[in-house]
Amino acid sequence: MPVRPPRQWILLRGLTREAAHWGAFGERFAQAVPGDQVLALDLPGNGEFHGLVSPLSVQGMVQACRAELAQRAVAPPYHLLAMSLGAMVATEWARVAPHEVAGCVLINTSLRPFSPFWHRLQLHNIAPLLRLAWRWRSAEAAEQVVWQITSRSAPSAATGVLAQWAAVRRQRPVSAHNALRQLVAAARYRAPAAAPVDRVLLLGSEKDHLVSRQCSQAIAQAWGLPLQSHPWAGHDLPLDDPQWVIDAVLQWLSRSESTDGLTGATA
């Protein structure tokens, strides 16, 4: 039996978030795919690139990611696991360079033209987001607002996570200017009418209070794909229930690769 080559996973986070915000998920995911390579890549303006100016388009973010991987000599094909804005980047990446993308896992994202703006950003978040903008320079206060918007975990879990997030914000702060530019890029992005590659896994949260669950449902309907929904997690699904995400990805890989095997056997 031929040995499967290792997969190269690229993890992409969302608006103003960075590799460190994957928390324990990154290590647990790497342990679940032994032999594969897992790299959490920051978008321009975030994380290790917080000193750069964020592109005003998702296309610009894709270009930056591809250039960074080329510089690091990390070769395709890639499996892209991404959430929110990162999932928009993954979608566009697969559209412009399908030969580089072996598959996409898209978590709690929203895409034009499939959903109206009030689903892509639920209106009850306006007040918390204004509060976030007002407290942008206060690490603890800002991250408390982010937690309230994005997580449905028990309050007892917040203390440790908020301390880590606040430390990240102090060490690698994202400027308000870059946050606005990322928001503009997300709002402007228009996705392809059909799935950009054959292998796409859609994961959504029933209790996402930031982006309506109807957004993932709309993508699934437009692209003719199944949607796996988590019953209680919030927008930050990998934070709230990392093992559920890992199990869903492993099952998807098993199904898709067994299908490939059958196709190869009958070709």
PDB file of C-alpha atoms in Angstrom:
ATOM      1  CA  MET A   1       0.000   0.000   0.000  1.00  0.00           C
ATOM      2  CA  PRO A   2       1.481   3.392  -0.963  1.00  0.00           C
ATOM      3  CA  VAL A   3       2.395   5.739   1.890  1.00  0.00           C
ATOM      4  CA  ARG A   4       0.352   8.923   1.993  1.00  0.00           C
ATOM      5  CA  PRO A   5       2.542  12.020   1.800  1.00  0.00           C
ATOM      6  CA  PRO A   6       2.232  14.415   4.743  1.00  0.00           C
ATOM      7  CA  ARG A   7      -0.347  17.154   4.398  1.00  0.00           C
ATOM      8  CA  GLN A   8       0.590  20.800   4.825  1.00  0.00           C
ATOM      9  CA  TRP A   9      -2.048  22.547   6.962  1.00  0.00           C
ATOM     10  CA  ILE A  10      -2.311  26.330   6.997  1.00  0.00           C
ATOM     11  CA  LEU A  11      -4.438  27.782   9.805  1.00  0.00           C
ATOM     12  CA  LEU A  12      -5.935  31.253   9.311  1.00  0.00           C
ATOM     13  CA  ARG A  13      -7.740  33.282  11.973  1.00  0.00           C
ATOM     14  CA  GLY A  14     -10.251  36.086  11.646  1.00  0.00           C
ATOM     15  CA  LEU A  15     -10.536  39.846  12.040  1.00  0.00           C
ATOM     16  CA  THR A  16      -7.642  41.306  14.130  1.00  0.00           C
ATOM     17  CA  ARG A  17      -6.767  37.855  15.512  1.00  0.00           C
ATOM     18  CA  GLU A  18      -3.488  36.003  15.240  1.00  0.00           C
ATOM     19  CA  ALA A  19      -1.877  32.573  15.520  1.00  0.00           C
ATOM     20  CA  ALA A  20      -1.786  32.758  19.325  1.00  0.00           C
ATOM     21  CA  HIS A  21      -5.587  32.998  19.400  1.00  0.00           C
ATOM     22  CA  TRP A  22      -5.853  29.377  18.279  1.00  0.00           C
ATOM     23  CA  GLY A  23      -4.876  28.617  21.863  1.00  0.00           C
ATOM     24  CA  ALA A  24      -4.781  24.922  22.701  1.00  0.00           C
ATOM     25  CA  PHE A  25      -6.530  24.015  19.464  1.00  0.00           C
ATOM     26  CA  GLY A  26      -3.372  24.268  17.346  1.00  0.00           C
ATOM     27  CA  GLU A  27      -1.386  21.784  19.411  1.00  0.00           C
ATOM     28  CA  ARG A  28      -4.325  19.406  19.788  1.00  0.00           C
ATOM     29  CA  PHE A  29      -4.980  19.525  16.062  1.00  0.00           C
ATOM     30  CA  ALA A  30      -1.319  18.812  15.253  1.00  0.00           C
ATOM     31  CA  GLN A  31      -1.423  15.810  17.568  1.00  0.00           C
ATOM     32  CA  ALA A  32      -4.551  14.547  15.798  1.00  0.00           C
ATOM     33  CA  VAL A  33      -2.855  14.583  12.364  1.00  0.00           C
ATOM     34  CA  PRO A  34       0.540  12.959  13.134  1.00  0.00           C
ATOM     35  CA  GLY A  35       2.991  13.208  10.294  1.00  0.00           C
ATOM     36  CA  ASP A  36       1.308  16.289   8.856  1.00  0.00           C
ATOM     37  CA  GLN A  37       2.795  19.775   9.033  1.00  0.00           C
ATOM     38  CA  VAL A  38       0.659  22.450  10.743  1.00  0.00           C
ATOM     39  CA  LEU A  39       1.420  26.160  10.406  1.00  0.00           C
ATOM     40  CA  ALA A  40      -0.708  28.955  11.861  1.00  0.00           C
ATOM     41  CA  LEU A  41      -0.140  31.895   9.532  1.00  0.00           C
ATOM     42  CA  ASP A  42      -0.893  35.497  10.488  1.00  0.00           C
ATOM     43  CA  LEU A  43      -2.637  37.886   8.122  1.00  0.00           C
ATOM     44  CA  PRO A  44      -0.888  41.213   7.384  1.00  0.00           C
ATOM     45  CA  GLY A  45      -1.499  43.636  10.260  1.00  0.00           C
ATOM     46  CA  ASN A  46      -1.924  40.855  12.821  1.00  0.00           C
ATOM     47  CA  GLY A  47       0.401  38.823  15.029  1.00  0.00           C
ATOM     48  CA  GLU A  48       4.017  38.768  13.867  1.00  0.00           C
ATOM     49  CA  PHE A  49       2.972  41.110  11.048  1.00  0.00           C
ATOM     50  CA  HIS A  50       1.177  43.624  13.274  1.00  0.00           C
ATOM     51  CA  GLY A  51       3.543  46.348  12.093  1.00  0.00           C
ATOM     52  CA  LEU A  52       2.404  45.963   8.473  1.00  0.00           C
ATOM     53  CA  VAL A  53      -0.553  47.745   6.927  1.00  0.00           C
ATOM     54  CA  SER A  54      -3.491  45.405   6.353  1.00  0.00           C
ATOM     55  CA  PRO A  55      -4.616  45.157   2.723  1.00  0.00           C
ATOM     56  CA  LEU A  56      -7.979  46.693   1.902  1.00  0.00           C
ATOM     57  CA  SER A  57      -8.989  43.548   0.033  1.00  0.00           C
ATOM     58  CA  VAL A  58      -9.157  39.832   0.694  1.00  0.00           C
ATOM     59  CA  GLN A  59      -7.274  39.393  -2.567  1.00  0.00           C
ATOM     60  CA  GLY A  60      -4.386  41.399  -1.103  1.00  0.00           C
ATOM     61  CA  MET A  61      -4.366  39.162   1.966  1.00  0.00           C
ATOM     62  CA  VAL A  62      -4.162  36.071  -0.243  1.00  0.00           C
ATOM     63  CA  GLN A  63      -1.213  37.542  -2.126  1.00  0.00           C
ATOM     64  CA  ALA A  64       0.565  38.271   1.148  1.00  0.00           C
ATOM     65  CA  CYS A  65      -0.021  34.742   2.487  1.00  0.00           C
ATOM     66  CA  ARG A  66       1.213  33.100  -0.692  1.00  0.00           C
ATOM     67  CA  ALA A  67       4.305  35.326  -0.763  1.00  0.00           C
ATOM     68  CA  GLU A  68       5.095  34.568   2.878  1.00  0.00           C
ATOM     69  CA  LEU A  69       4.856  30.809   2.342  1.00  0.00           C
ATOM     70  CA  ALA A  70       7.039  31.048  -0.747  1.00  0.00           C
ATOM     71  CA  GLN A  71       9.634  32.963   1.285  1.00  0.00           C
ATOM     72  CA  ARG A  72       9.533  30.263   3.967  1.00  0.00           C
ATOM     73  CA  ALA A  73       9.816  27.549   1.282  1.00  0.00           C
ATOM     74  CA  VAL A  74       6.540  25.981   2.447  1.00  0.00           C
ATOM     75  CA  ALA A  75       5.323  24.347  -0.738  1.00  0.00           C
ATOM     76  CA  PRO A  76       1.767  23.501  -1.800  1.00  0.00           C
ATOM     77  CA  PRO A  77      -0.565  21.751  -1.920  1.00  0.00           C
ATOM     78  CA  TYR A  78      -2.133  23.185   1.222  1.00  0.00           C
ATOM     79  CA  HIS A  79      -5.062  22.195   3.376  1.00  0.00           C
ATOM     80  CA  LEU A  80      -6.545  25.485   4.604  1.00  0.00           C
ATOM     81  CA  LEU A  81      -8.336  25.479   7.961  1.00  0.00           C
ATOM     82  CA  ALA A  82      -9.755  28.915   8.544  1.00  0.00           C
ATOM     83  CA  MET A  83     -12.441  30.830  10.379  1.00  0.00           C
ATOM     84  CA  SER A  84     -14.356  34.052   9.815  1.00  0.00           C
ATOM     85  CA  LEU A  85     -12.231  36.527   7.797  1.00  0.00           C
ATOM     86  CA  GLY A  86      -9.579  33.812   7.466  1.00  0.00           C
ATOM     87  CA  ALA A  87     -12.156  31.610   5.759  1.00  0.00           C
ATOM     88  CA  MET A  88     -12.798  34.372   3.217  1.00  0.00           C
ATOM     89  CA  VAL A  89      -9.055  34.392   2.534  1.00  0.00           C
ATOM     90  CA  ALA A  90      -9.101  30.603   2.160  1.00  0.00           C
ATOM     91  CA  THR A  91     -12.024  30.816  -0.253  1.00  0.00           C
ATOM     92  CA  GLU A  92     -10.305  33.404  -2.431  1.00  0.00           C
ATOM     93  CA  TRP A  93      -7.022  31.505  -2.261  1.00  0.00           C
ATOM     94  CA  ALA A  94      -8.743  28.393  -3.581  1.00  0.00           C
ATOM     95  CA  ARG A  95     -10.395  30.458  -6.310  1.00  0.00           C
ATOM     96  CA  VAL A  96      -7.255  32.118  -7.652  1.00  0.00           C
ATOM     97  CA  ALA A  97      -4.884  29.175  -7.137  1.00  0.00           C
ATOM     98  CA  PRO A  98      -6.912  25.944  -6.984  1.00  0.00           C
ATOM     99  CA  HIS A  99      -3.784  23.938  -7.832  1.00  0.00           C
ATOM    100  CA  GLU A 100      -2.326  25.045  -4.488  1.00  0.00           C
ATOM    101  CA  VAL A 101      -5.317  24.053  -2.350  1.00  0.00           C
ATOM    102  CA  ALA A 102      -6.049  20.408  -1.602  1.00  0.00           C
ATOM    103  CA  GLY A 103      -9.031  21.268   0.590  1.00  0.00           C
ATOM    104  CA  CYS A 104     -10.671  23.936   2.761  1.00  0.00           C
ATOM    105  CA  VAL A 105     -12.246  23.792   6.205  1.00  0.00           C
ATOM    106  CA  LEU A 106     -14.349  26.956   6.577  1.00  0.00           C
ATOM    107  CA  ILE A 107     -15.590  27.828  10.072  1.00  0.00           C
ATOM    108  CA  ASN A 108     -18.294  30.380  10.902  1.00  0.00           C
ATOM    109  CA  THR A 109     -17.742  32.596   7.909  1.00  0.00           C
ATOM    110  CA  SER A 110     -20.050  34.797   5.859  1.00  0.00           C
ATOM    111  CA  LEU A 111     -19.854  35.590   2.177  1.00  0.00           C
ATOM    112  CA  ARG A 112     -21.367  38.011  -0.241  1.00  0.00           C
ATOM    113  CA  PRO A 113     -23.563  37.576  -2.216  1.00  0.00           C
ATOM    114  CA  PHE A 114     -25.170  34.786  -0.224  1.00  0.00           C
ATOM    115  CA  SER A 115     -26.113  36.714   2.936  1.00  0.00           C
ATOM    116  CA  PRO A 116     -27.307  40.265   3.722  1.00  0.00           C
ATOM    117  CA  PHE A 117     -25.116  42.494   5.866  1.00  0.00           C
ATOM    118  CA  TRP A 118     -27.384  42.166   8.926  1.00  0.00           C
ATOM    119  CA  HIS A 119     -26.726  38.425   8.939  1.00  0.00           C
ATOM    120  CA  ARG A 120     -22.996  38.851   8.331  1.00  0.00           C
ATOM    121  CA  LEU A 121     -22.813  41.143  11.359  1.00  0.00           C
ATOM    122  CA  GLN A 122     -25.815  40.727  13.624  1.00  0.00           C
ATOM    123  CA  LEU A 123     -27.150  44.123  14.612  1.00  0.00           C
ATOM    124  CA  HIS A 124     -27.261  43.443  18.346  1.00  0.00           C
ATOM    125  CA  ASN A 125     -23.460  43.586  18.218  1.00  0.00           C
ATOM    126  CA  ILE A 126     -23.350  47.284  17.351  1.00  0.00           C
ATOM    127  CA  ALA A 127     -23.266  48.436  20.974  1.00  0.00           C
ATOM    128  CA  PRO A 128     -20.581  45.910  22.045  1.00  0.00           C
ATOM    129  CA  LEU A 129     -18.483  46.781  18.996  1.00  0.00           C
ATOM    130  CA  LEU A 130     -18.705  50.485  19.807  1.00  0.00           C
ATOM    131  CA  ARG A 131     -17.626  49.614  23.335  1.00  0.00           C
ATOM    132  CA  LEU A 132     -14.734  47.599  21.887  1.00  0.00           C
ATOM    133  CA  ALA A 133     -13.638  50.560  19.766  1.00  0.00           C
ATOM    134  CA  TRP A 134     -13.813  52.858  22.797  1.00  0.00           C
ATOM    135  CA  ARG A 135     -11.690  50.457  24.879  1.00  0.00           C
ATOM    136  CA  TRP A 136      -9.331  49.469  22.057  1.00  0.00           C
ATOM    137  CA  ARG A 137      -6.172  50.514  23.919  1.00  0.00           C
ATOM    138  CA  SER A 138      -7.142  48.733  27.137  1.00  0.00           C
ATOM    139  CA  ALA A 139      -6.075  45.122  26.648  1.00  0.00           C
ATOM    140  CA  GLU A 140      -8.172  43.588  29.411  1.00  0.00           C
ATOM    141  CA  ALA A 141     -11.308  45.602  28.702  1.00  0.00           C
ATOM    142  CA  ALA A 142     -11.114  45.064  24.942  1.00  0.00           C
ATOM    143  CA  GLU A 143     -10.605  41.315  25.236  1.00  0.00           C
ATOM    144  CA  GLN A 144     -13.492  41.058  27.685  1.00  0.00           C
ATOM    145  CA  VAL A 145     -15.765  42.487  24.997  1.00  0.00           C
ATOM    146  CA  VAL A 146     -14.338  40.108  22.387  1.00  0.00           C
ATOM    147  CA  TRP A 147     -15.019  37.155  24.709  1.00  0.00           C
ATOM    148  CA  GLN A 148     -18.611  38.233  25.278  1.00  0.00           C
ATOM    149  CA  ILE A 149     -19.218  38.505  21.519  1.00  0.00           C
ATOM    150  CA  THR A 150     -17.438  35.374  20.340  1.00  0.00           C
ATOM    151  CA  SER A 151     -17.587  32.681  23.022  1.00  0.00           C
ATOM    152  CA  ARG A 152     -20.367  30.643  24.601  1.00  0.00           C
ATOM    153  CA  SER A 153     -18.075  28.774  26.974  1.00  0.00           C
ATOM    154  CA  ALA A 154     -18.778  28.730  30.701  1.00  0.00           C
ATOM    155  CA  PRO A 155     -17.718  31.944  32.494  1.00  0.00           C
ATOM    156  CA  SER A 156     -15.301  29.876  34.590  1.00  0.00           C
ATOM    157  CA  ALA A 157     -13.214  29.325  31.454  1.00  0.00           C
ATOM    158  CA  ALA A 158     -12.821  33.031  30.777  1.00  0.00           C
ATOM    159  CA  THR A 159     -10.169  33.985  33.329  1.00  0.00           C
ATOM    160  CA  GLY A 160      -7.252  32.070  31.842  1.00  0.00           C
ATOM    161  CA  VAL A 161      -8.196  32.777  28.240  1.00  0.00           C
ATOM    162  CA  LEU A 162      -8.667  36.507  28.828  1.00  0.00           C
ATOM    163  CA  ALA A 163      -5.288  36.764  30.536  1.00  0.00           C
ATOM    164  CA  GLN A 164      -3.635  35.119  27.508  1.00  0.00           C
ATOM    165  CA  TRP A 165      -5.520  37.305  25.037  1.00  0.00           C
ATOM    166  CA  ALA A 166      -4.662  40.477  26.943  1.00  0.00           C
ATOM    167  CA  ALA A 167      -0.979  39.502  26.970  1.00  0.00           C
ATOM    168  CA  VAL A 168      -1.095  38.923  23.206  1.00  0.00           C
ATOM    169  CA  ARG A 169      -2.745  42.314  22.657  1.00  0.00           C
ATOM    170  CA  ARG A 170      -0.062  44.079  24.673  1.00  0.00           C
ATOM    171  CA  GLN A 171       2.798  42.250  22.923  1.00  0.00           C
ATOM    172  CA  ARG A 172       1.520  42.475  19.336  1.00  0.00           C
ATOM    173  CA  PRO A 173      -1.191  45.135  19.238  1.00  0.00           C
ATOM    174  CA  VAL A 174      -3.345  45.481  16.149  1.00  0.00           C
ATOM    175  CA  SER A 175      -3.896  49.131  15.331  1.00  0.00           C
ATOM    176  CA  ALA A 176      -7.411  50.514  15.080  1.00  0.00           C
ATOM    177  CA  HIS A 177      -6.492  51.595  11.550  1.00  0.00           C
ATOM    178  CA  ASN A 178      -5.675  48.007  10.558  1.00  0.00           C
ATOM    179  CA  ALA A 179      -8.814  46.713  12.259  1.00  0.00           C
ATOM    180  CA  LEU A 180     -10.891  49.094  10.137  1.00  0.00           C
ATOM    181  CA  ARG A 181      -9.039  48.095   6.959  1.00  0.00           C
ATOM    182  CA  GLN A 182      -9.690  44.410   7.677  1.00  0.00           C
ATOM    183  CA  LEU A 183     -13.356  45.137   8.280  1.00  0.00           C
ATOM    184  CA  VAL A 184     -13.565  46.954   4.944  1.00  0.00           C
ATOM    185  CA  ALA A 185     -11.840  44.045   3.167  1.00  0.00           C
ATOM    186  CA  ALA A 186     -14.296  41.566   4.672  1.00  0.00           C
ATOM    187  CA  ALA A 187     -17.305  43.708   3.760  1.00  0.00           C
ATOM    188  CA  ARG A 188     -16.121  44.170   0.164  1.00  0.00           C
ATOM    189  CA  TYR A 189     -15.252  40.567  -0.590  1.00  0.00           C
ATOM    190  CA  ARG A 190     -17.513  38.734  -3.027  1.00  0.00           C
ATOM    191  CA  ALA A 191     -17.213  34.955  -3.185  1.00  0.00           C
ATOM    192  CA  PRO A 192     -17.476  32.755  -6.270  1.00  0.00           C
ATOM    193  CA  ALA A 193     -20.892  31.382  -7.160  1.00  0.00           C
ATOM    194  CA  ALA A 194     -19.649  27.788  -6.870  1.00  0.00           C
ATOM    195  CA  ALA A 195     -17.264  26.123  -4.435  1.00  0.00           C
ATOM    196  CA  PRO A 196     -13.725  26.970  -5.571  1.00  0.00           C
ATOM    197  CA  VAL A 197     -12.370  23.442  -5.003  1.00  0.00           C
ATOM    198  CA  ASP A 198     -13.977  20.031  -4.657  1.00  0.00           C
ATOM    199  CA  ARG A 199     -13.003  19.409  -1.052  1.00  0.00           C
ATOM    200  CA  VAL A 200     -14.716  21.902   1.239  1.00  0.00           C
ATOM    201  CA  LEU A 201     -15.917  21.271   4.801  1.00  0.00           C
ATOM    202  CA  LEU A 202     -18.352  23.811   6.247  1.00  0.00           C
ATOM    203  CA  LEU A 203     -18.598  24.078  10.028  1.00  0.00           C
ATOM    204  CA  GLY A 204     -20.958  26.432  11.828  1.00  0.00           C
ATOM    205  CA  SER A 205     -22.170  27.261  15.326  1.00  0.00           C
ATOM    206  CA  GLU A 206     -25.868  27.333  16.147  1.00  0.00           C
ATOM    207  CA  LYS A 207     -25.255  29.911  18.907  1.00  0.00           C
ATOM    208  CA  ASP A 208     -22.918  32.221  16.989  1.00  0.00           C
ATOM    209  CA  HIS A 209     -23.909  35.678  18.263  1.00  0.00           C
ATOM    210  CA  LEU A 210     -21.557  37.572  15.952  1.00  0.00           C
ATOM    211  CA  VAL A 211     -22.323  36.081  12.539  1.00  0.00           C
ATOM    212  CA  SER A 212     -25.744  34.556  11.980  1.00  0.00           C
ATOM    213  CA  ARG A 213     -25.812  30.788  11.560  1.00  0.00           C
ATOM    214  CA  GLN A 214     -27.852  31.502   8.429  1.00  0.00           C
ATOM    215  CA  CYS A 215     -24.633  32.627   6.708  1.00  0.00           C
ATOM    216  CA  SER A 216     -23.091  29.166   6.777  1.00  0.00           C
ATOM    217  CA  GLN A 217     -26.444  27.709   5.761  1.00  0.00           C
ATOM    218  CA  ALA A 218     -26.572  30.070   2.787  1.00  0.00           C
ATOM    219  CA  ILE A 219     -23.075  29.042   1.651  1.00  0.00           C
ATOM    220  CA  ALA A 220     -23.995  25.383   1.948  1.00  0.00           C
ATOM    221  CA  GLN A 221     -27.115  25.911  -0.147  1.00  0.00           C
ATOM    222  CA  ALA A 222     -25.327  27.981  -2.798  1.00  0.00           C
ATOM    223  CA  TRP A 223     -22.441  25.552  -3.150  1.00  0.00           C
ATOM    224  CA  GLY A 224     -24.470  22.363  -2.748  1.00  0.00           C
ATOM    225  CA  LEU A 225     -22.517  21.224   0.304  1.00  0.00           C
ATOM    226  CA  PRO A 226     -23.514  19.743   3.661  1.00  0.00           C
ATOM    227  CA  LEU A 227     -23.113  21.877   6.765  1.00  0.00           C
ATOM    228  CA  GLN A 228     -22.098  20.479  10.127  1.00  0.00           C
ATOM    229  CA  SER A 229     -23.531  22.591  12.944  1.00  0.00           C
ATOM    230  CA  HIS A 230     -22.407  22.697  16.548  1.00  0.00           C
ATOM    231  CA  PRO A 231     -25.369  22.966  18.944  1.00  0.00           C
ATOM    232  CA  TRP A 232     -24.048  25.421  21.568  1.00  0.00           C
ATOM    233  CA  ALA A 233     -20.681  26.959  20.599  1.00  0.00           C
ATOM    234  CA  GLY A 234     -20.221  30.618  19.740  1.00  0.00           C
ATOM    235  CA  HIS A 235     -18.383  32.291  16.893  1.00  0.00           C
ATOM    236  CA  ASP A 236     -15.007  31.058  18.154  1.00  0.00           C
ATOM    237  CA  LEU A 237     -15.870  27.405  17.659  1.00  0.00           C
ATOM    238  CA  PRO A 238     -12.258  26.124  17.944  1.00  0.00           C
ATOM    239  CA  LEU A 239     -12.058  27.800  21.353  1.00  0.00           C
ATOM    240  CA  ASP A 240     -15.415  26.625  22.653  1.00  0.00           C
ATOM    241  CA  ASP A 241     -15.164  22.991  21.504  1.00  0.00           C
ATOM    242  CA  PRO A 242     -11.812  22.179  19.880  1.00  0.00           C
ATOM    243  CA  GLN A 243     -12.324  18.413  19.940  1.00  0.00           C
ATOM    244  CA  TRP A 244     -15.596  18.693  18.017  1.00  0.00           C
ATOM    245  CA  VAL A 245     -13.778  20.582  15.256  1.00  0.00           C
ATOM    246  CA  ILE A 246     -10.939  18.061  15.206  1.00  0.00           C
ATOM    247  CA  ASP A 247     -13.339  15.110  15.016  1.00  0.00           C
ATOM    248  CA  ALA A 248     -15.270  16.751  12.180  1.00  0.00           C
ATOM    249  CA  VAL A 249     -12.066  17.360  10.219  1.00  0.00           C
ATOM    250  CA  LEU A 250     -10.805  13.809  10.747  1.00  0.00           C
ATOM    251  CA  GLN A 251     -14.124  12.345   9.592  1.00  0.00           C
ATOM    252  CA  TRP A 252     -14.073  14.611   6.533  1.00  0.00           C
ATOM    253  CA  LEU A 253     -10.539  13.537   5.660  1.00  0.00           C
ATOM    254  CA  SER A 254     -11.469   9.885   6.041  1.00  0.00           C
ATOM    255  CA  ARG A 255     -14.488  10.253   3.771  1.00  0.00           C
ATOM    256  CA  SER A 256     -12.749  12.294   1.100  1.00  0.00           C
ATOM    257  CA  GLU A 257      -9.614  10.170   0.983  1.00  0.00           C
ATOM    258  CA  SER A 258     -11.527   6.910   0.910  1.00  0.00           C
ATOM    259  CA  THR A 259     -13.513   8.330  -2.016  1.00  0.00           C
ATOM    260  CA  ASP A 260     -10.237   9.172  -3.746  1.00  0.00           C
ATOM    261  CA  GLY A 261      -9.081   5.616  -3.195  1.00  0.00           C
ATOM    262  CA  LEU A 262     -12.218   4.226  -4.755  1.00  0.00           C
ATOM    263  CA  THR A 263     -11.888   6.592  -7.688  1.00  0.00           C
ATOM    264  CA  GLY A 264      -8.286   5.562  -8.212  1.00  0.00           C
ATOM    265  CA  ALA A 265      -9.185   1.879  -8.033  1.00  0.00           C
ATOM    266  CA  THR A 266     -11.869   2.198 -10.683  1.00  0.00           C
ATOM    267  CA  ALA A 267     -10.052   4.621 -12.985  1.00  0.00           C
TER     268      ALA A 267
END
